[in-house]
mmCIF file of C-alpha atoms and ligand atoms in Angstrom:
data_model
loop_
_atom_site.group_PDB
_atom_site.id
_atom_site.type_symbol
_atom_site.label_atom_id
_atom_site.label_comp_id
_atom_site.label_asym_id
_atom_site.label_seq_id
_atom_site.Cartn_x
_atom_site.Cartn_y
_atom_site.Cartn_z
ATOM 1 C CA UNK A 1073 -13.026 -14.150 -13.628
ATOM 2 C CA UNK A 1074 -12.334 -15.326 -17.476
ATOM 3 C CA UNK A 1075 -8.788 -15.077 -18.470
ATOM 4 C CA UNK A 1076 -7.857 -12.702 -21.390
ATOM 5 C CA UNK A 1077 -6.359 -14.547 -24.087
ATOM 6 C CA UNK A 1078 -3.650 -11.402 -24.187
ATOM 7 C CA UNK A 1079 -2.356 -12.882 -20.952
ATOM 8 C CA UNK A 1080 1.088 -15.636 -21.040
ATOM 9 C CA UNK A 1081 -0.050 -19.153 -20.448
ATOM 10 C CA UNK A 1082 2.739 -18.311 -17.695
ATOM 11 C CA UNK A 1083 0.498 -15.698 -16.066
ATOM 12 C CA UNK A 1084 -3.038 -17.379 -16.288
ATOM 13 C CA UNK A 1085 -1.114 -20.745 -14.606
ATOM 14 C CA UNK A 1086 -0.432 -18.560 -11.481
ATOM 15 C CA UNK A 1087 -3.099 -17.275 -8.846
ATOM 16 C CA UNK A 1088 -3.306 -13.967 -7.197
ATOM 17 C CA UNK A 1089 -1.642 -13.604 -4.195
ATOM 18 C CA UNK A 1090 -3.673 -15.161 -1.056
ATOM 19 C CA UNK A 1091 -3.354 -12.565 1.351
ATOM 20 C CA UNK A 1092 -4.440 -10.190 -1.319
ATOM 21 C CA UNK A 1093 -6.990 -11.777 -2.179
ATOM 22 C CA UNK A 1094 -8.160 -12.267 2.042
ATOM 23 C CA UNK A 1095 -7.764 -8.365 2.154
ATOM 24 C CA UNK A 1096 -10.028 -7.860 -0.423
ATOM 25 C CA UNK A 1097 -13.296 -9.889 0.646
ATOM 26 C CA UNK A 1098 -15.544 -7.737 2.442
ATOM 27 C CA UNK A 1099 -14.618 -8.305 6.328
ATOM 28 C CA UNK A 1100 -12.962 -6.818 9.004
ATOM 29 C CA UNK A 1101 -10.141 -8.519 9.945
ATOM 30 C CA UNK A 1102 -9.249 -9.314 13.913
ATOM 31 C CA UNK A 1103 -6.081 -7.597 13.847
ATOM 32 C CA UNK A 1104 -3.674 -10.855 13.435
ATOM 33 C CA UNK A 1105 -0.140 -10.650 11.927
ATOM 34 C CA UNK A 1106 2.327 -12.768 10.551
ATOM 35 C CA UNK A 1107 5.307 -9.873 10.652
ATOM 36 C CA UNK A 1108 5.692 -7.679 14.110
ATOM 37 C CA UNK A 1109 3.846 -4.476 14.078
ATOM 38 C CA UNK A 1110 6.409 -2.108 16.122
ATOM 39 C CA UNK A 1111 6.207 1.899 15.804
ATOM 40 C CA UNK A 1112 9.763 2.583 13.852
ATOM 41 C CA UNK A 1113 12.535 3.815 16.898
ATOM 42 C CA UNK A 1114 13.836 7.128 16.651
ATOM 43 C CA UNK A 1115 16.845 6.058 14.934
ATOM 44 C CA UNK A 1116 14.514 4.394 12.004
ATOM 45 C CA UNK A 1117 12.995 7.702 11.602
ATOM 46 C CA UNK A 1118 15.827 9.814 11.544
ATOM 47 C CA UNK A 1119 17.369 7.448 8.794
ATOM 48 C CA UNK A 1120 14.126 8.162 6.405
ATOM 49 C CA UNK A 1121 13.987 11.741 7.337
ATOM 50 C CA UNK A 1122 17.649 12.309 5.801
ATOM 51 C CA UNK A 1123 17.188 9.860 2.865
ATOM 52 C CA UNK A 1124 14.329 12.035 1.362
ATOM 53 C CA UNK A 1125 16.986 14.289 0.410
ATOM 54 C CA UNK A 1126 18.790 12.277 -1.880
ATOM 55 C CA UNK A 1127 18.451 12.588 -5.496
ATOM 56 C CA UNK A 1128 19.900 9.972 -7.339
ATOM 57 C CA UNK A 1129 19.689 6.112 -8.915
ATOM 58 C CA UNK A 1130 21.260 3.944 -5.209
ATOM 59 C CA UNK A 1131 23.966 1.959 -7.465
ATOM 60 C CA UNK A 1132 21.848 -1.747 -9.031
ATOM 61 C CA UNK A 1133 23.050 -4.101 -6.209
ATOM 62 C CA UNK A 1134 22.670 -1.286 -3.035
ATOM 63 C CA UNK A 1135 24.095 0.833 -1.022
ATOM 64 C CA UNK A 1136 27.190 -0.373 -0.348
ATOM 65 C CA UNK A 1137 27.353 0.912 3.520
ATOM 66 C CA UNK A 1138 24.074 -1.582 3.654
ATOM 67 C CA UNK A 1139 25.895 -4.189 1.807
ATOM 68 C CA UNK A 1140 28.777 -3.679 4.613
ATOM 69 C CA UNK A 1141 26.416 -4.142 7.227
ATOM 70 C CA UNK A 1142 24.851 -7.300 5.612
ATOM 71 C CA UNK A 1143 28.239 -9.218 5.549
ATOM 72 C CA UNK A 1144 28.807 -8.034 8.742
ATOM 73 C CA UNK A 1145 26.258 -9.671 10.586
ATOM 74 C CA UNK A 1146 26.445 -12.377 8.068
ATOM 75 C CA UNK A 1147 30.013 -12.745 9.248
ATOM 76 C CA UNK A 1148 29.198 -13.541 12.626
ATOM 77 C CA UNK A 1149 26.359 -15.841 11.948
ATOM 78 C CA UNK A 1150 27.485 -17.777 9.166
ATOM 79 C CA UNK A 1151 31.207 -18.234 10.187
ATOM 80 C CA UNK A 1152 32.533 -16.620 6.823
ATOM 81 C CA UNK A 1153 32.111 -12.971 5.658
ATOM 82 C CA UNK A 1154 30.645 -12.751 2.167
ATOM 83 C CA UNK A 1155 32.216 -9.924 0.133
ATOM 84 C CA UNK A 1156 29.779 -7.080 0.049
ATOM 85 C CA UNK A 1157 30.769 -5.209 -3.245
ATOM 86 C CA UNK A 1158 29.935 -8.892 -4.699
ATOM 87 C CA UNK A 1159 28.226 -11.434 -2.654
ATOM 88 C CA UNK A 1160 25.379 -9.004 -0.974
ATOM 89 C CA UNK A 1161 22.852 -8.044 -3.291
ATOM 90 C CA UNK A 1162 19.911 -5.927 -1.768
ATOM 91 C CA UNK A 1163 16.164 -6.459 -2.881
ATOM 92 C CA UNK A 1164 12.935 -5.159 -2.566
ATOM 93 C CA UNK A 1165 11.722 -7.652 0.088
ATOM 94 C CA UNK A 1166 12.524 -11.555 0.249
ATOM 95 C CA UNK A 1167 9.793 -11.880 -2.121
ATOM 96 C CA UNK A 1168 11.907 -10.198 -5.004
ATOM 97 C CA UNK A 1169 15.237 -12.405 -3.704
ATOM 98 C CA UNK A 1170 13.229 -15.515 -4.118
ATOM 99 C CA UNK A 1171 11.375 -14.519 -7.430
ATOM 100 C CA UNK A 1172 15.147 -13.341 -8.594
ATOM 101 C CA UNK A 1173 17.159 -16.649 -7.340
ATOM 102 C CA UNK A 1174 14.624 -18.521 -9.402
ATOM 103 C CA UNK A 1175 14.696 -16.430 -12.829
ATOM 104 C CA UNK A 1176 18.894 -16.867 -11.930
ATOM 105 C CA UNK A 1177 18.690 -20.616 -11.650
ATOM 106 C CA UNK A 1178 15.968 -22.324 -13.650
ATOM 107 C CA UNK A 1179 15.686 -23.118 -17.004
ATOM 108 C CA UNK A 1180 12.580 -24.149 -18.565
ATOM 109 C CA UNK A 1181 11.282 -27.924 -17.570
ATOM 110 C CA UNK A 1182 13.907 -27.593 -14.945
ATOM 111 C CA UNK A 1183 12.566 -29.406 -11.218
ATOM 112 C CA UNK A 1184 12.122 -28.025 -7.785
ATOM 113 C CA UNK A 1185 12.210 -30.116 -4.943
ATOM 114 C CA UNK A 1186 9.627 -28.364 -1.996
ATOM 115 C CA UNK A 1187 8.984 -30.067 1.164
ATOM 116 C CA UNK A 1188 5.604 -29.575 1.773
ATOM 117 C CA UNK A 1189 4.053 -27.864 3.259
ATOM 118 C CA UNK A 1190 5.534 -25.034 1.959
ATOM 119 C CA UNK A 1191 5.272 -21.196 1.460
ATOM 120 C CA UNK A 1192 4.124 -19.970 -1.997
ATOM 121 C CA UNK A 1193 6.877 -21.205 -3.741
ATOM 122 C CA UNK A 1194 5.203 -22.941 -6.672
ATOM 123 C CA UNK A 1195 3.802 -20.117 -8.212
ATOM 124 C CA UNK A 1196 7.118 -18.460 -8.379
ATOM 125 C CA UNK A 1197 9.132 -21.047 -9.841
ATOM 126 C CA UNK A 1198 6.124 -21.358 -12.644
ATOM 127 C CA UNK A 1199 6.850 -18.014 -13.519
ATOM 128 C CA UNK A 1200 10.314 -18.912 -13.780
ATOM 129 C CA UNK A 1201 9.677 -21.777 -16.201
ATOM 130 C CA UNK A 1202 10.126 -24.048 -13.601
ATOM 131 C CA UNK A 1203 8.388 -27.312 -12.512
ATOM 132 C CA UNK A 1204 7.452 -27.690 -8.451
ATOM 133 C CA UNK A 1205 7.556 -30.806 -6.984
ATOM 134 C CA UNK A 1206 6.091 -31.166 -3.469
ATOM 135 C CA UNK A 1207 7.555 -33.253 -1.073
ATOM 136 C CA UNK A 1208 5.386 -34.504 2.075
ATOM 137 C CA UNK A 1209 7.359 -33.266 5.148
ATOM 138 C CA UNK A 1210 6.937 -35.496 8.021
ATOM 139 C CA UNK A 1211 3.884 -34.667 10.439
ATOM 140 C CA UNK A 1212 4.730 -36.806 12.993
ATOM 141 C CA UNK A 1213 8.343 -34.844 13.474
ATOM 142 C CA UNK A 1214 6.635 -31.473 13.505
ATOM 143 C CA UNK A 1215 7.168 -30.825 9.195
ATOM 144 C CA UNK A 1216 10.757 -32.115 9.477
ATOM 145 C CA UNK A 1217 11.832 -32.078 5.513
ATOM 146 C CA UNK A 1218 11.664 -35.934 4.536
ATOM 147 C CA UNK A 1219 15.022 -36.481 3.612
ATOM 148 C CA UNK A 1220 14.157 -39.956 2.412
ATOM 149 C CA UNK A 1221 10.901 -39.167 0.291
ATOM 150 C CA UNK A 1222 12.835 -35.733 -1.090
ATOM 151 C CA UNK A 1223 15.943 -37.957 -2.202
ATOM 152 C CA UNK A 1224 13.455 -40.197 -3.960
ATOM 153 C CA UNK A 1225 11.663 -37.767 -5.713
ATOM 154 C CA UNK A 1226 15.556 -36.223 -6.870
ATOM 155 C CA UNK A 1227 15.612 -37.389 -10.646
ATOM 156 C CA UNK A 1228 17.447 -35.608 -13.530
ATOM 157 C CA UNK A 1229 15.924 -32.982 -14.263
ATOM 158 C CA UNK A 1230 15.579 -31.849 -10.446
ATOM 159 C CA UNK A 1231 18.004 -28.476 -10.327
ATOM 160 C CA UNK A 1232 17.103 -27.148 -7.027
ATOM 161 C CA UNK A 1233 15.875 -27.435 -3.360
ATOM 162 C CA UNK A 1234 13.879 -25.135 -1.614
ATOM 163 C CA UNK A 1235 14.493 -24.714 2.702
ATOM 164 C CA UNK A 1236 12.408 -22.730 4.686
ATOM 165 C CA UNK A 1237 13.724 -22.345 7.992
ATOM 166 C CA UNK A 1238 11.740 -21.381 10.333
ATOM 167 C CA UNK A 1239 8.865 -22.741 7.891
ATOM 168 C CA UNK A 1240 5.809 -21.119 6.767
ATOM 169 C CA UNK A 1241 3.482 -22.114 7.454
ATOM 170 C CA UNK A 1242 4.462 -25.303 9.651
ATOM 171 C CA UNK A 1243 7.059 -23.087 11.747
ATOM 172 C CA UNK A 1244 9.650 -26.320 11.572
ATOM 173 C CA UNK A 1245 13.700 -25.189 12.210
ATOM 174 C CA UNK A 1246 16.500 -26.775 10.423
ATOM 175 C CA UNK A 1247 18.357 -28.325 12.798
ATOM 176 C CA UNK A 1248 22.385 -29.433 12.356
ATOM 177 C CA UNK A 1249 21.279 -32.916 11.250
ATOM 178 C CA UNK A 1250 18.917 -31.437 8.717
ATOM 179 C CA UNK A 1251 21.824 -29.456 7.550
ATOM 180 C CA UNK A 1252 23.811 -32.299 7.147
ATOM 181 C CA UNK A 1253 20.780 -33.947 5.500
ATOM 182 C CA UNK A 1254 20.481 -31.239 2.925
ATOM 183 C CA UNK A 1255 24.141 -30.889 2.297
ATOM 184 C CA UNK A 1256 24.319 -34.739 0.943
ATOM 185 C CA UNK A 1257 21.187 -34.636 -0.557
ATOM 186 C CA UNK A 1258 22.131 -31.341 -2.568
ATOM 187 C CA UNK A 1259 25.825 -32.613 -3.215
ATOM 188 C CA UNK A 1260 24.668 -36.274 -4.735
ATOM 189 C CA UNK A 1261 21.446 -34.803 -7.451
ATOM 190 C CA UNK A 1262 24.196 -31.940 -7.695
ATOM 191 C CA UNK A 1263 21.478 -29.367 -6.532
ATOM 192 C CA UNK A 1264 21.446 -25.743 -6.194
ATOM 193 C CA UNK A 1265 19.840 -24.770 -2.598
ATOM 194 C CA UNK A 1266 17.510 -21.869 -1.948
ATOM 195 C CA UNK A 1267 17.083 -21.282 1.794
ATOM 196 C CA UNK A 1268 14.283 -18.762 2.500
ATOM 197 C CA UNK A 1269 15.004 -17.329 6.292
ATOM 198 C CA UNK A 1270 12.510 -14.496 6.536
ATOM 199 C CA UNK A 1271 11.468 -15.777 9.493
ATOM 200 C CA UNK A 1272 14.896 -16.161 11.271
ATOM 201 C CA UNK A 1273 14.508 -13.755 14.177
ATOM 202 C CA UNK A 1274 11.235 -15.828 15.144
ATOM 203 C CA UNK A 1275 12.130 -19.113 16.712
ATOM 204 C CA UNK A 1276 10.900 -20.155 20.097
ATOM 205 C CA UNK A 1277 11.819 -22.170 22.984
ATOM 206 C CA UNK A 1278 15.653 -21.399 23.207
ATOM 207 C CA UNK A 1279 16.355 -23.411 19.366
ATOM 208 C CA UNK A 1280 18.575 -21.611 17.319
ATOM 209 C CA UNK A 1281 18.268 -20.313 13.916
ATOM 210 C CA UNK A 1282 21.224 -22.249 12.000
ATOM 211 C CA UNK A 1283 21.472 -21.139 8.045
ATOM 212 C CA UNK A 1284 22.604 -23.531 5.737
ATOM 213 C CA UNK A 1285 25.321 -21.382 4.271
ATOM 214 C CA UNK A 1286 27.005 -22.177 7.355
ATOM 215 C CA UNK A 1287 28.111 -25.361 6.104
ATOM 216 C CA UNK A 1288 31.453 -25.012 4.155
ATOM 217 C CA UNK A 1289 30.056 -27.960 1.618
ATOM 218 C CA UNK A 1290 26.986 -26.392 0.950
ATOM 219 C CA UNK A 1291 28.298 -22.856 0.394
ATOM 220 C CA UNK A 1292 29.596 -22.961 -3.166
ATOM 221 C CA UNK A 1293 25.276 -24.164 -4.325
ATOM 222 C CA UNK A 1294 23.317 -22.270 -2.045
ATOM 223 C CA UNK A 1295 21.413 -18.618 -2.128
ATOM 224 C CA UNK A 1296 20.155 -17.180 0.757
ATOM 225 C CA UNK A 1297 17.215 -14.978 0.939
ATOM 226 C CA UNK A 1298 16.499 -12.975 3.783
ATOM 227 C CA UNK A 1299 14.335 -9.730 4.877
ATOM 228 C CA UNK A 1300 13.855 -6.962 6.668
ATOM 229 C CA UNK A 1301 10.237 -7.635 7.055
ATOM 230 C CA UNK A 1302 9.820 -9.983 10.090
ATOM 231 C CA UNK A 1303 12.984 -9.758 11.435
ATOM 232 C CA UNK A 1304 13.272 -5.993 11.959
ATOM 233 C CA UNK A 1305 9.517 -5.212 11.805
ATOM 234 C CA UNK A 1306 10.272 -3.047 8.691
ATOM 235 C CA UNK A 1307 7.057 -4.331 6.114
ATOM 236 C CA UNK A 1308 6.149 -1.041 4.869
ATOM 237 C CA UNK A 1309 9.941 -0.453 3.755
ATOM 238 C CA UNK A 1310 9.597 -3.944 1.381
ATOM 239 C CA UNK A 1311 13.674 -4.615 1.757
ATOM 240 C CA UNK A 1312 15.314 -8.176 1.676
ATOM 241 C CA UNK A 1313 18.682 -9.454 0.620
ATOM 242 C CA UNK A 1314 20.420 -12.110 -1.482
ATOM 243 C CA UNK A 1315 23.705 -13.938 0.223
ATOM 244 C CA UNK A 1316 25.460 -16.210 -2.430
ATOM 245 C CA UNK A 1317 29.144 -16.991 -3.116
ATOM 246 C CA UNK A 1318 31.044 -15.618 -6.088
ATOM 247 C CA UNK A 1319 29.821 -16.791 -9.497
ATOM 248 C CA UNK A 1320 26.462 -17.532 -8.304
ATOM 249 C CA UNK A 1321 25.487 -13.942 -6.702
ATOM 250 C CA UNK A 1322 26.593 -12.657 -10.545
ATOM 251 C CA UNK A 1323 23.631 -14.006 -11.881
ATOM 252 C CA UNK A 1324 21.270 -13.136 -9.050
ATOM 253 C CA UNK A 1325 22.807 -9.461 -9.037
ATOM 254 C CA UNK A 1326 21.595 -9.108 -13.195
ATOM 255 C CA UNK A 1327 18.347 -10.610 -12.003
ATOM 256 C CA UNK A 1328 17.734 -8.148 -9.657
ATOM 257 C CA UNK A 1329 18.634 -5.294 -11.690
ATOM 258 C CA UNK A 1330 16.697 -6.531 -14.858
ATOM 259 C CA UNK A 1331 14.040 -6.349 -12.471
ATOM 260 C CA UNK A 1332 13.937 -3.016 -10.688
ATOM 261 C CA UNK A 1333 17.241 -1.218 -11.390
ATOM 262 C CA UNK A 1334 17.985 -1.186 -7.784
ATOM 263 C CA UNK A 1335 15.854 -0.253 -4.569
ATOM 264 C CA UNK A 1336 14.594 2.617 -2.949
ATOM 265 C CA UNK A 1337 16.930 4.648 -1.370
ATOM 266 C CA UNK A 1338 15.126 5.326 1.842
ATOM 267 C CA UNK A 1339 14.201 1.832 2.540
ATOM 268 C CA UNK A 1340 17.956 1.237 2.003
ATOM 269 C CA UNK A 1341 19.195 4.175 4.421
ATOM 270 C CA UNK A 1342 15.820 2.356 6.747
ATOM 271 C CA UNK A 1343 18.122 -0.919 6.406
ATOM 272 C CA UNK A 1344 21.231 0.495 7.574
ATOM 273 C CA UNK A 1345 19.900 1.844 10.731
ATOM 274 C CA UNK A 1346 18.414 -1.586 11.392
ATOM 275 C CA UNK A 1347 21.589 -3.166 11.469
ATOM 276 C CA UNK A 1348 23.747 -0.478 13.122
ATOM 277 C CA UNK A 1349 21.624 0.561 15.205
ATOM 278 C CA UNK A 1350 20.160 -0.281 18.663
ATOM 279 C CA UNK A 1351 18.512 -3.443 18.643
ATOM 280 C CA UNK A 1352 16.361 -3.056 21.852
ATOM 281 C CA UNK A 1353 13.391 -1.963 20.289
ATOM 282 C CA UNK A 1354 12.784 -5.679 18.806
ATOM 283 C CA UNK A 1355 13.760 -8.420 21.445
ATOM 284 C CA UNK A 1356 9.869 -8.105 23.276
ATOM 285 C CA UNK A 1357 8.526 -9.365 19.710
ATOM 286 C CA UNK A 1358 9.907 -12.432 20.068
ATOM 287 C CA UNK A 1359 8.789 -13.068 23.624
ATOM 288 C CA UNK A 1360 5.081 -11.498 22.680
ATOM 289 C CA UNK A 1361 5.268 -14.258 19.460
ATOM 290 C CA UNK A 1362 5.759 -17.119 21.925
ATOM 291 C CA UNK A 1363 3.575 -16.455 24.160
ATOM 292 C CA UNK A 1364 1.099 -15.660 21.550
ATOM 293 C CA UNK A 1365 1.832 -19.161 19.884
ATOM 294 C CA UNK A 1366 1.485 -20.627 23.262
ATOM 295 C CA UNK A 1367 -2.249 -19.526 23.997
ATOM 296 C CA UNK A 1368 -3.871 -20.175 20.909
ATOM 297 C CA UNK A 1369 -1.618 -24.024 20.949
ATOM 298 C CA UNK A 1370 -3.201 -24.383 24.366
ATOM 299 C CA UNK A 1371 -6.847 -23.570 22.875
ATOM 300 C CA UNK A 1372 -6.989 -25.375 20.267
ATOM 301 C CA UNK A 1373 -6.009 -28.556 21.993
ATOM 302 C CA UNK A 1374 -9.383 -28.101 24.105
ATOM 303 C CA UNK A 1375 -11.055 -27.982 21.076
ATOM 304 C CA UNK A 1376 -13.294 -30.932 18.894
ATOM 305 C CA UNK A 1377 -12.632 -31.054 15.315
ATOM 306 C CA UNK A 1378 -9.366 -28.750 15.021
ATOM 307 C CA UNK A 1379 -6.143 -29.816 16.211
ATOM 308 C CA UNK A 1380 -2.437 -28.423 15.673
ATOM 309 C CA UNK A 1381 0.820 -28.936 16.288
ATOM 310 C CA UNK A 1382 2.680 -26.833 18.654
ATOM 311 C CA UNK A 1383 5.771 -24.734 15.883
ATOM 312 C CA UNK A 1384 8.981 -23.967 16.451
ATOM 313 C CA UNK A 1385 9.212 -21.267 15.011
ATOM 314 C CA UNK A 1386 7.749 -18.404 12.739
ATOM 315 C CA UNK A 1387 3.849 -16.592 13.219
ATOM 316 C CA UNK A 1388 1.754 -19.098 11.895
ATOM 317 C CA UNK A 1389 -1.347 -22.122 13.331
ATOM 318 C CA UNK A 1390 -1.249 -24.373 11.394
ATOM 319 C CA UNK A 1391 -4.526 -26.199 11.664
ATOM 320 C CA UNK A 1392 -5.793 -29.503 10.748
ATOM 321 C CA UNK A 1393 -9.817 -29.051 9.553
ATOM 322 C CA UNK A 1394 -9.567 -32.541 8.538
ATOM 323 C CA UNK A 1395 -12.590 -32.812 10.900
ATOM 324 C CA UNK A 1396 -14.351 -30.212 9.563
ATOM 325 C CA UNK A 1397 -16.344 -32.110 6.947
ATOM 326 C CA UNK A 1398 -15.310 -29.527 4.411
ATOM 327 C CA UNK A 1399 -12.633 -28.926 1.797
ATOM 328 C CA UNK A 1400 -9.796 -26.517 3.686
ATOM 329 C CA UNK A 1401 -10.680 -24.181 0.294
ATOM 330 C CA UNK A 1402 -14.404 -24.087 2.024
ATOM 331 C CA UNK A 1403 -13.312 -23.777 5.803
ATOM 332 C CA UNK A 1404 -10.792 -21.042 5.200
ATOM 333 C CA UNK A 1405 -13.734 -18.767 3.556
ATOM 334 C CA UNK A 1406 -16.319 -19.229 6.148
ATOM 335 C CA UNK A 1407 -13.140 -18.396 8.768
ATOM 336 C CA UNK A 1408 -12.554 -15.439 6.615
ATOM 337 C CA UNK A 1409 -16.182 -14.379 5.853
ATOM 338 C CA UNK A 1410 -17.752 -15.571 8.934
ATOM 339 C CA UNK A 1411 -15.468 -15.178 11.594
ATOM 340 C CA UNK A 1412 -12.976 -12.385 10.519
ATOM 341 C CA UNK A 1413 -9.884 -14.461 10.660
ATOM 342 C CA UNK A 1414 -6.818 -13.786 7.959
ATOM 343 C CA UNK A 1415 -6.980 -17.862 7.228
ATOM 344 C CA UNK A 1416 -5.237 -18.914 4.051
ATOM 345 C CA UNK A 1417 -6.243 -22.741 2.615
ATOM 346 C CA UNK A 1418 -3.579 -25.662 3.275
ATOM 347 C CA UNK A 1419 -3.974 -25.563 -0.838
ATOM 348 C CA UNK A 1420 -1.702 -22.666 -1.333
ATOM 349 C CA UNK A 1421 0.637 -24.185 0.461
ATOM 350 C CA UNK A 1422 0.702 -28.014 -1.239
ATOM 351 C CA UNK A 1423 -1.428 -29.501 2.026
ATOM 352 C CA UNK A 1424 -4.953 -29.431 1.555
ATOM 353 C CA UNK A 1425 -7.240 -30.272 4.618
ATOM 354 C CA UNK A 1426 -5.176 -27.385 6.841
ATOM 355 C CA UNK A 1427 -5.782 -24.049 7.079
ATOM 356 C CA UNK A 1428 -3.271 -21.213 7.950
ATOM 357 C CA UNK A 1429 -3.568 -18.419 10.717
ATOM 358 C CA UNK A 1430 -1.197 -15.622 11.685
ATOM 359 C CA UNK A 1431 -0.819 -15.613 15.461
ATOM 360 C CA UNK A 1432 0.959 -12.055 15.765
ATOM 361 C CA UNK A 1433 -1.477 -9.528 17.884
ATOM 362 C CA UNK A 1434 -1.956 -8.019 21.206
ATOM 363 C CA UNK A 1435 -2.986 -10.691 24.178
ATOM 364 C CA UNK A 1436 -7.015 -9.542 23.862
ATOM 365 C CA UNK A 1437 -7.009 -9.851 20.247
ATOM 366 C CA UNK A 1438 -5.434 -13.383 20.601
ATOM 367 C CA UNK A 1439 -7.850 -14.136 23.298
ATOM 368 C CA UNK A 1440 -10.857 -13.415 20.815
ATOM 369 C CA UNK A 1441 -8.948 -16.128 17.897
ATOM 370 C CA UNK A 1442 -9.523 -18.531 20.306
ATOM 371 C CA UNK A 1443 -12.920 -17.766 21.074
ATOM 372 C CA UNK A 1444 -13.867 -17.413 17.602
ATOM 373 C CA UNK A 1445 -11.797 -21.086 16.642
ATOM 374 C CA UNK A 1446 -14.308 -22.206 19.462
ATOM 375 C CA UNK A 1447 -17.048 -20.955 17.375
ATOM 376 C CA UNK A 1448 -15.744 -22.819 14.408
ATOM 377 C CA UNK A 1449 -14.993 -26.094 16.212
ATOM 378 C CA UNK A 1450 -18.526 -26.295 16.561
ATOM 379 C CA UNK A 1451 -18.989 -26.284 12.508
ATOM 380 C CA UNK A 1452 -16.932 -29.850 12.717
ATOM 381 C CA UNK A 1453 -19.965 -31.281 14.469
ATOM 382 C CA UNK A 1454 -22.710 -29.214 11.984
ATOM 383 C CA UNK A 1455 -21.926 -30.413 8.799
ATOM 384 C CA UNK A 1456 -21.729 -27.644 6.449
HETATM 385 C C1 PLP B 637 8.606 -17.555 3.950
HETATM 386 C C2 PLP B 637 8.689 -16.197 3.338
HETATM 387 N N1 PLP B 637 9.101 -16.015 2.651
HETATM 388 C C3 PLP B 637 9.850 -14.704 2.353
HETATM 389 C C4 PLP B 637 8.398 -13.648 2.225
HETATM 390 C C5 PLP B 637 8.576 -12.295 1.654
HETATM 391 O O1 PLP B 637 8.805 -11.310 2.404
HETATM 392 P P1 PLP B 637 9.200 -9.981 2.185
HETATM 393 O O2 PLP B 637 8.909 -9.893 0.681
HETATM 394 O O3 PLP B 637 7.855 -9.296 3.002
HETATM 395 O O4 PLP B 637 10.107 -9.930 2.258
HETATM 396 C C6 PLP B 637 7.514 -14.574 3.198
HETATM 397 C C7 PLP B 637 5.974 -13.176 3.572
HETATM 398 O O5 PLP B 637 4.855 -13.801 3.902
HETATM 399 C C8 PLP B 637 7.344 -15.708 3.779
HETATM 400 O O6 PLP B 637 6.768 -15.814 4.476
#
């Protein structure tokens, strides 16, 4: 497609969101999802129905009762309670939370460290005028951020580091030691930290999700971005939030309000119900994702030409396709067009040679995923 000369250089520099372009292919995709698909329980439906009668703009930072509920949940996890009126900001999904953080924190030319592979932050950073710097993580340690390499990459223009836990696409889950390393790196280089915790409830094998915002030394410089999409199976409601200490939160609130004024009332009402209501509709999600992960990884381990590590969290198999003998954009395209697999090329995550596939779905779908991947593994024997 030729770009219109009327478009800004900033917008010409970014692509469409990859999952959108996958959805636009004329292909019937296997029902695999990176976020839980669970029918809403009665308390969610009732909250949404009640919200229909509301007729005024919601407040810019979010409904007070939602910010209170978020602060209560955060207090239990972080060891300190963010002030609901000043330090919690409701957003249109985790995506707006991340974008608002970049708009609020970056000046043109500011560099952002990204342990890679990572989610599509480079695009949002470019839109905010920043310069993304991908720093390869350590595959031998399940893609743990390489703290030494990150320190070496930090220079006078480096303003920010983004960490994701659990990570998309690798599933790495930050440990206490990582949080200490992050804290040292941030302090030595005076960096702000954006921590994306969109997958906070999808953590496997008894591991614990740890937010860097628990660390006192990081509090003044850290922005936490969360989402209701995966953690509460509320993808259609586009709800997320930011937590940050005082002065940072003021800036974030401006970035959110100038983008969207506020978030839909019904979405926020649903968020209150999710946080305050019963949680018994969600635990099955974690065990089904863990079982799926085990099935896919065991199947891939038996294949020639493809391999993967076992992710510690999140919802994706990060497939090494270097044995196939074609660029990963080509492999992802073939997986999509020929096998109906919602594959995203590693190029989008700052790591060519790999492909990301979500593993949320029912057990039959996972068996079918394994069958189709076996067909793909044969591509390594017959060059494309
Ligand atoms: C790591 C990560 N952060 C943020 C998001 C955005 O989530 P949402 O806007 O649905 O809340 C996603 C979506 O896939 C993600 O994978």
